[in-house]
PDB file of C-alpha atoms in Angstrom:
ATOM      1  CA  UNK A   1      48.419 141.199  42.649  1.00  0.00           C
ATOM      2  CA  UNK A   2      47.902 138.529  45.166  1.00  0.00           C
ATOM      3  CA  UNK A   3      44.615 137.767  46.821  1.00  0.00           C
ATOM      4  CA  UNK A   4      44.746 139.015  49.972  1.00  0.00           C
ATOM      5  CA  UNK A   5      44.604 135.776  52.422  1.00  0.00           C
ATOM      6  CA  UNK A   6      47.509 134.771  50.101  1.00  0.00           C
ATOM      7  CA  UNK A   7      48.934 138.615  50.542  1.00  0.00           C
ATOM      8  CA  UNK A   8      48.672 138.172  54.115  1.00  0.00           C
ATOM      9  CA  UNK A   9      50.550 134.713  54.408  1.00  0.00           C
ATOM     10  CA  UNK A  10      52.945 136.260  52.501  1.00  0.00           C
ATOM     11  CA  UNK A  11      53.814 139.114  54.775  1.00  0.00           C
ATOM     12  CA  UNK A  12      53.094 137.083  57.886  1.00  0.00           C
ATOM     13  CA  UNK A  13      55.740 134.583  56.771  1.00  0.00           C
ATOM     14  CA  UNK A  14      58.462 137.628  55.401  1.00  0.00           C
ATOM     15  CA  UNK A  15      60.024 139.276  58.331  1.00  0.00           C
ATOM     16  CA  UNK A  16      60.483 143.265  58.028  1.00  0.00           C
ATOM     17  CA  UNK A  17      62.083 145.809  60.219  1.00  0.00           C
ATOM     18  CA  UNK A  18      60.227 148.394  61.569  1.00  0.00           C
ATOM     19  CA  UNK A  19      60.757 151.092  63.679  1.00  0.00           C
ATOM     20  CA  UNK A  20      58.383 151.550  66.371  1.00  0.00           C
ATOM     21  CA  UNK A  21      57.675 155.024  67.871  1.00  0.00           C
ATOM     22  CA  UNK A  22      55.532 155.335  71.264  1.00  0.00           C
ATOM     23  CA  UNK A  23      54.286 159.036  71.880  1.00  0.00           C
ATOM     24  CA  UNK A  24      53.052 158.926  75.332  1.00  0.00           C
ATOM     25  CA  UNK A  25      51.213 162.360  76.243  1.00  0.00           C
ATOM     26  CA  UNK A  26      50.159 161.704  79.982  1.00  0.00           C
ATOM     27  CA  UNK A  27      48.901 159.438  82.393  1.00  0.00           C
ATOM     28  CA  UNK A  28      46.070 159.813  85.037  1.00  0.00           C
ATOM     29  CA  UNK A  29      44.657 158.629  87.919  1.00  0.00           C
ATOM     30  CA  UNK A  30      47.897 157.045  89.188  1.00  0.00           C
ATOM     31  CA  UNK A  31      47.449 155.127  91.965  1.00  0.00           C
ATOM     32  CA  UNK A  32      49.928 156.283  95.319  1.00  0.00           C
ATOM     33  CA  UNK A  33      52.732 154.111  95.921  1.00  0.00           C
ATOM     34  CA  UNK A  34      54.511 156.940  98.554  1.00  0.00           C
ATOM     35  CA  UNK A  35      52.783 157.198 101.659  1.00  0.00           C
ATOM     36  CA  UNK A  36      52.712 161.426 100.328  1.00  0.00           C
ATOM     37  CA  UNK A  37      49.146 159.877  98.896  1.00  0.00           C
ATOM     38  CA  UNK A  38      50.564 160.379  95.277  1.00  0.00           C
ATOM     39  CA  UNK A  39      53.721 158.805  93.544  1.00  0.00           C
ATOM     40  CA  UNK A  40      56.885 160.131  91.551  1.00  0.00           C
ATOM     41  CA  UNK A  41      56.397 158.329  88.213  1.00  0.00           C
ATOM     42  CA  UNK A  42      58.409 157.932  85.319  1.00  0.00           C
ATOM     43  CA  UNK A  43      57.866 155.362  82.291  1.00  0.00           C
ATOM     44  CA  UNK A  44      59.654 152.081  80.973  1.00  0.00           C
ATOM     45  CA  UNK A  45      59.564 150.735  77.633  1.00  0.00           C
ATOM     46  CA  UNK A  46      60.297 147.673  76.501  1.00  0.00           C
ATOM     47  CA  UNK A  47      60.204 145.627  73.108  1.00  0.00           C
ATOM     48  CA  UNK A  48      62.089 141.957  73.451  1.00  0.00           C
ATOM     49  CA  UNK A  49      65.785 143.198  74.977  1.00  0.00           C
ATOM     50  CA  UNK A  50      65.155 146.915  74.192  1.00  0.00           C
ATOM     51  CA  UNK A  51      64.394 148.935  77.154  1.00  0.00           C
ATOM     52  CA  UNK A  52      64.455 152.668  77.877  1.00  0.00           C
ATOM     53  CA  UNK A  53      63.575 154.266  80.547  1.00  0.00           C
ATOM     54  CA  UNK A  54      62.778 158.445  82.072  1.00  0.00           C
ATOM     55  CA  UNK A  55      63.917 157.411  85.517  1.00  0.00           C
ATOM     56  CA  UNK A  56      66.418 160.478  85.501  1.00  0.00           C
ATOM     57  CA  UNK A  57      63.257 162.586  84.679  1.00  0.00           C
ATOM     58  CA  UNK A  58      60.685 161.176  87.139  1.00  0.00           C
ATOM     59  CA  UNK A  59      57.758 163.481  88.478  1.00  0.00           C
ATOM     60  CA  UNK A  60      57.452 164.692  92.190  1.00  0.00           C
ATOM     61  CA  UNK A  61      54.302 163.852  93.849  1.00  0.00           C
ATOM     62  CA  UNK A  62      51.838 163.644  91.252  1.00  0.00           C
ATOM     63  CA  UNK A  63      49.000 161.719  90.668  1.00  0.00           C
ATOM     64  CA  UNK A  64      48.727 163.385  86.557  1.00  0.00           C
ATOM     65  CA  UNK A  65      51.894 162.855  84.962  1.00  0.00           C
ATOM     66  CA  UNK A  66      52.125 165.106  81.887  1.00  0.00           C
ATOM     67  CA  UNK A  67      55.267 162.773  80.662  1.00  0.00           C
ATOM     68  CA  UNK A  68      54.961 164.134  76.836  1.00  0.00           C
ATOM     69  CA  UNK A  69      57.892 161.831  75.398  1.00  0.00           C
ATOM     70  CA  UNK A  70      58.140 159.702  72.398  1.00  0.00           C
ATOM     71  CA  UNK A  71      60.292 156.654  72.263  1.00  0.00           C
ATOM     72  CA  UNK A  72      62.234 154.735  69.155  1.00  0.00           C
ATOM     73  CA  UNK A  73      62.699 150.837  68.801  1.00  0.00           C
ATOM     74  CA  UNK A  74      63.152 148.696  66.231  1.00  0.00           C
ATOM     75  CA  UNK A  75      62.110 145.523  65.499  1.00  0.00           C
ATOM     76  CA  UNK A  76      61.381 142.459  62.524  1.00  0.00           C
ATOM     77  CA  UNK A  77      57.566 141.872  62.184  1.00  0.00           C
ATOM     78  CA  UNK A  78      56.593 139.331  62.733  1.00  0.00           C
ATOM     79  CA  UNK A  79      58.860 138.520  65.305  1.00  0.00           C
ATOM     80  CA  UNK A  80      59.146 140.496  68.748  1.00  0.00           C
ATOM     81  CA  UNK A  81      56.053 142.036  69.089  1.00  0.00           C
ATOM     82  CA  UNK A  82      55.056 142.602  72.588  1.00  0.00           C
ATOM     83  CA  UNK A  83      55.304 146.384  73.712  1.00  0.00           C
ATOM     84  CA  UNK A  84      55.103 146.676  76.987  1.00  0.00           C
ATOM     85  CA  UNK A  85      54.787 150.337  78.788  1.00  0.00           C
ATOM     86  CA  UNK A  86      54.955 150.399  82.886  1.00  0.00           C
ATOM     87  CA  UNK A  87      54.789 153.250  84.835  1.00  0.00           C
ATOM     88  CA  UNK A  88      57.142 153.194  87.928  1.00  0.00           C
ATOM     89  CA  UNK A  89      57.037 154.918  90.905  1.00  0.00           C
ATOM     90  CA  UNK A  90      60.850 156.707  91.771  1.00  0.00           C
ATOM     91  CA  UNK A  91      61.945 155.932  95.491  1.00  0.00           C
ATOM     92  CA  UNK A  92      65.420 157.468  96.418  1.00  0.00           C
ATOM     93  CA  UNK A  93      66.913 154.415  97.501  1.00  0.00           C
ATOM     94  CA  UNK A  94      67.719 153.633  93.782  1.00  0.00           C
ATOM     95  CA  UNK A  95      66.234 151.529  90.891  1.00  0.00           C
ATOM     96  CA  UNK A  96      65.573 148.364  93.112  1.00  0.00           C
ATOM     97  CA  UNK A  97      63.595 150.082  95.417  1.00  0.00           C
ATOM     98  CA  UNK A  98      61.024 151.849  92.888  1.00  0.00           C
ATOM     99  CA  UNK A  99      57.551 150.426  92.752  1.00  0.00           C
ATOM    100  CA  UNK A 100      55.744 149.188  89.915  1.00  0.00           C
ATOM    101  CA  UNK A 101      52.521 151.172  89.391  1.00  0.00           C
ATOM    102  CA  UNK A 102      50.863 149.694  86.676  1.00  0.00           C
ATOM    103  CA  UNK A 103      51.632 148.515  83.215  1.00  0.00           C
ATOM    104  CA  UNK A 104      49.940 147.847  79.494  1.00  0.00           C
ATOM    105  CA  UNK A 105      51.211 145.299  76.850  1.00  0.00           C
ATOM    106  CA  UNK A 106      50.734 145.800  73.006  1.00  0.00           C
ATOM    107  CA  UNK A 107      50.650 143.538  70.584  1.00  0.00           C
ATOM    108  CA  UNK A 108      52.344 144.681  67.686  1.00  0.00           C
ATOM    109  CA  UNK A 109      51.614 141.907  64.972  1.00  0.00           C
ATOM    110  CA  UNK A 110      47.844 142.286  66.136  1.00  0.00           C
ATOM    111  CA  UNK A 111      48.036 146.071  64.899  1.00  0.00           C
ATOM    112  CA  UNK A 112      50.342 145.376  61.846  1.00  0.00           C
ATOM    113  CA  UNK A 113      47.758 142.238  60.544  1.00  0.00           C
ATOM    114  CA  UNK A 114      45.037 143.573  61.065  1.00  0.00           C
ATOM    115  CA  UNK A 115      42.704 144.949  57.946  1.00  0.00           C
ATOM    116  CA  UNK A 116      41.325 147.953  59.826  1.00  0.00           C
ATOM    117  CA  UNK A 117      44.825 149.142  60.694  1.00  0.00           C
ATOM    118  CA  UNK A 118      45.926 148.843  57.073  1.00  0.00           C
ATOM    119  CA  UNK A 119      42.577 150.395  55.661  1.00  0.00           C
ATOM    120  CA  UNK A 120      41.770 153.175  58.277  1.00  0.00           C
ATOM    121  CA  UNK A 121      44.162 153.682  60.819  1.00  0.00           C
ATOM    122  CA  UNK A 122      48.165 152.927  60.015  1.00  0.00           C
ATOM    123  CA  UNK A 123      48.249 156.652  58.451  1.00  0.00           C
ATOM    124  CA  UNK A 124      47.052 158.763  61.815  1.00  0.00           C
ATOM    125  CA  UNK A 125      47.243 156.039  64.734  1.00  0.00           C
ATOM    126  CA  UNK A 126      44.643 156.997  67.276  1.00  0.00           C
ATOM    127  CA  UNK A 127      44.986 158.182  70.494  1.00  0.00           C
ATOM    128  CA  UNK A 128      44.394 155.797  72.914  1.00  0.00           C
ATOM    129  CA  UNK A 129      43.455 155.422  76.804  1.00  0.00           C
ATOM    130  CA  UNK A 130      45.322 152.237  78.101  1.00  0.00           C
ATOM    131  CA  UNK A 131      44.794 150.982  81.477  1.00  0.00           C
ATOM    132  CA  UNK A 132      47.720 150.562  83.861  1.00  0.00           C
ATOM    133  CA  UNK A 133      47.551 146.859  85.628  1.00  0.00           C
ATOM    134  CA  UNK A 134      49.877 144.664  88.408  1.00  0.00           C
ATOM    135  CA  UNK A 135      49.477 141.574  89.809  1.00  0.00           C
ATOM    136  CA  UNK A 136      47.720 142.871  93.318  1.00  0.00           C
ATOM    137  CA  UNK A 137      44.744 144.147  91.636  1.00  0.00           C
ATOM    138  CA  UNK A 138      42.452 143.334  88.924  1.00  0.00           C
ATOM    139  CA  UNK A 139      41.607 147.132  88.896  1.00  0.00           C
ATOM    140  CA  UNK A 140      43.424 149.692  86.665  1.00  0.00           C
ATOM    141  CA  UNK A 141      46.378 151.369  88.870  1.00  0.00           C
ATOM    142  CA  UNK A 142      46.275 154.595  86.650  1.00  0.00           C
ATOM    143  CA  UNK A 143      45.907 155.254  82.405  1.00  0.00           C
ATOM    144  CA  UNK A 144      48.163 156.566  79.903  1.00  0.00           C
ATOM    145  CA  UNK A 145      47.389 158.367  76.961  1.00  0.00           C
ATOM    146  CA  UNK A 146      50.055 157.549  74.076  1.00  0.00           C
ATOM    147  CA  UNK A 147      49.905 156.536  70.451  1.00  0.00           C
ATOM    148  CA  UNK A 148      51.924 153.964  68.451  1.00  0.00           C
ATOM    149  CA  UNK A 149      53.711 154.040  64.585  1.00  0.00           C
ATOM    150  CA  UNK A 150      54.722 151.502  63.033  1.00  0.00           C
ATOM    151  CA  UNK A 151      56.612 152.584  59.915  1.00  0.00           C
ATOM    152  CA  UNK A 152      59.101 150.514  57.609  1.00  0.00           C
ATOM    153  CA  UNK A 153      62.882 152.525  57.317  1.00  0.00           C
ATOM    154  CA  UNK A 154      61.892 154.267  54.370  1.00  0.00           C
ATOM    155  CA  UNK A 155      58.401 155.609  56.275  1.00  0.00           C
ATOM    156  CA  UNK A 156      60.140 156.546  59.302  1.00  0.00           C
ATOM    157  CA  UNK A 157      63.439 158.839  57.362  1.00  0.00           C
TER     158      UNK A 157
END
């Protein structure tokens, strides 16, 4: 076996494809972007030129959005590696018109490198609290809870 700083160059040097799955249970304390005092969110994902979106399932005046969807991507590591989530607000003059509420980036690599995430945590991700941010505020806009995998082919079949 290697030693592991030479392990580590190794696999940080040797790009893999993963596929990444995002299991996003809820978000909270959205901030209102409708003047109903609450919003009509729905999430976008989006991992280099992937992007998927629930705007055809978007929420009606909520300010807890029990979303409860997991999303797919793929991607080489290292290589793309910033995740970024944003909740959007729905308006009914079409896609243009919606509002950004907030969003959270994840590094990818940082997870995949690290030595706690291989020792402790690759096996049952945690569930995390992320902050929703946007350029007007230096306050969070709203959380999300959600959990990432990052499995190779054979880990994901």
């Amino acid at each position: 076996p290697l030693p592991a700083d030479e392990a580590l160059l190794q696999a940080m040097t040797s790009p893999v494809e993963y596929v990444i799955r995002v299991y996003i249970i809820k978000g909270f304390d959205l901030h209102s972007r409708d003047s109903t005092g609450s919003s009509d969110p729905y999430l976008l994902v989006e991992l280099g030129s992937q992007r998927i979106d629930t705007r055809d399932k978007h929420l009606n005046d909520v300010t807890t959005a029990p979303f409860h969807h997991m999303f797919e991507l793929r991607t080489e590591l290292p290589g793309t590696s910033l995740l970024s989530i944003s909740c959007m607000d729905w308006d009914s003059f079409g896609r243009a018109s919606d509002d950004l509420i907030g969003a959270t980036v994840i590094d990818l690599e940082d997870r995949l490198f690290s030595p706690k995430w291989a020792a402790e945590l690759a096996e049952r991700p945690p569930l995390e609290t992320r902050p929703l941010f946007c350029a007007h505020s230096k306050h969070p806009q709203g959380y999300l809870e959600l959990w990432v995998e990052i499995l190779t082919g054979e880990e994901a079949s």
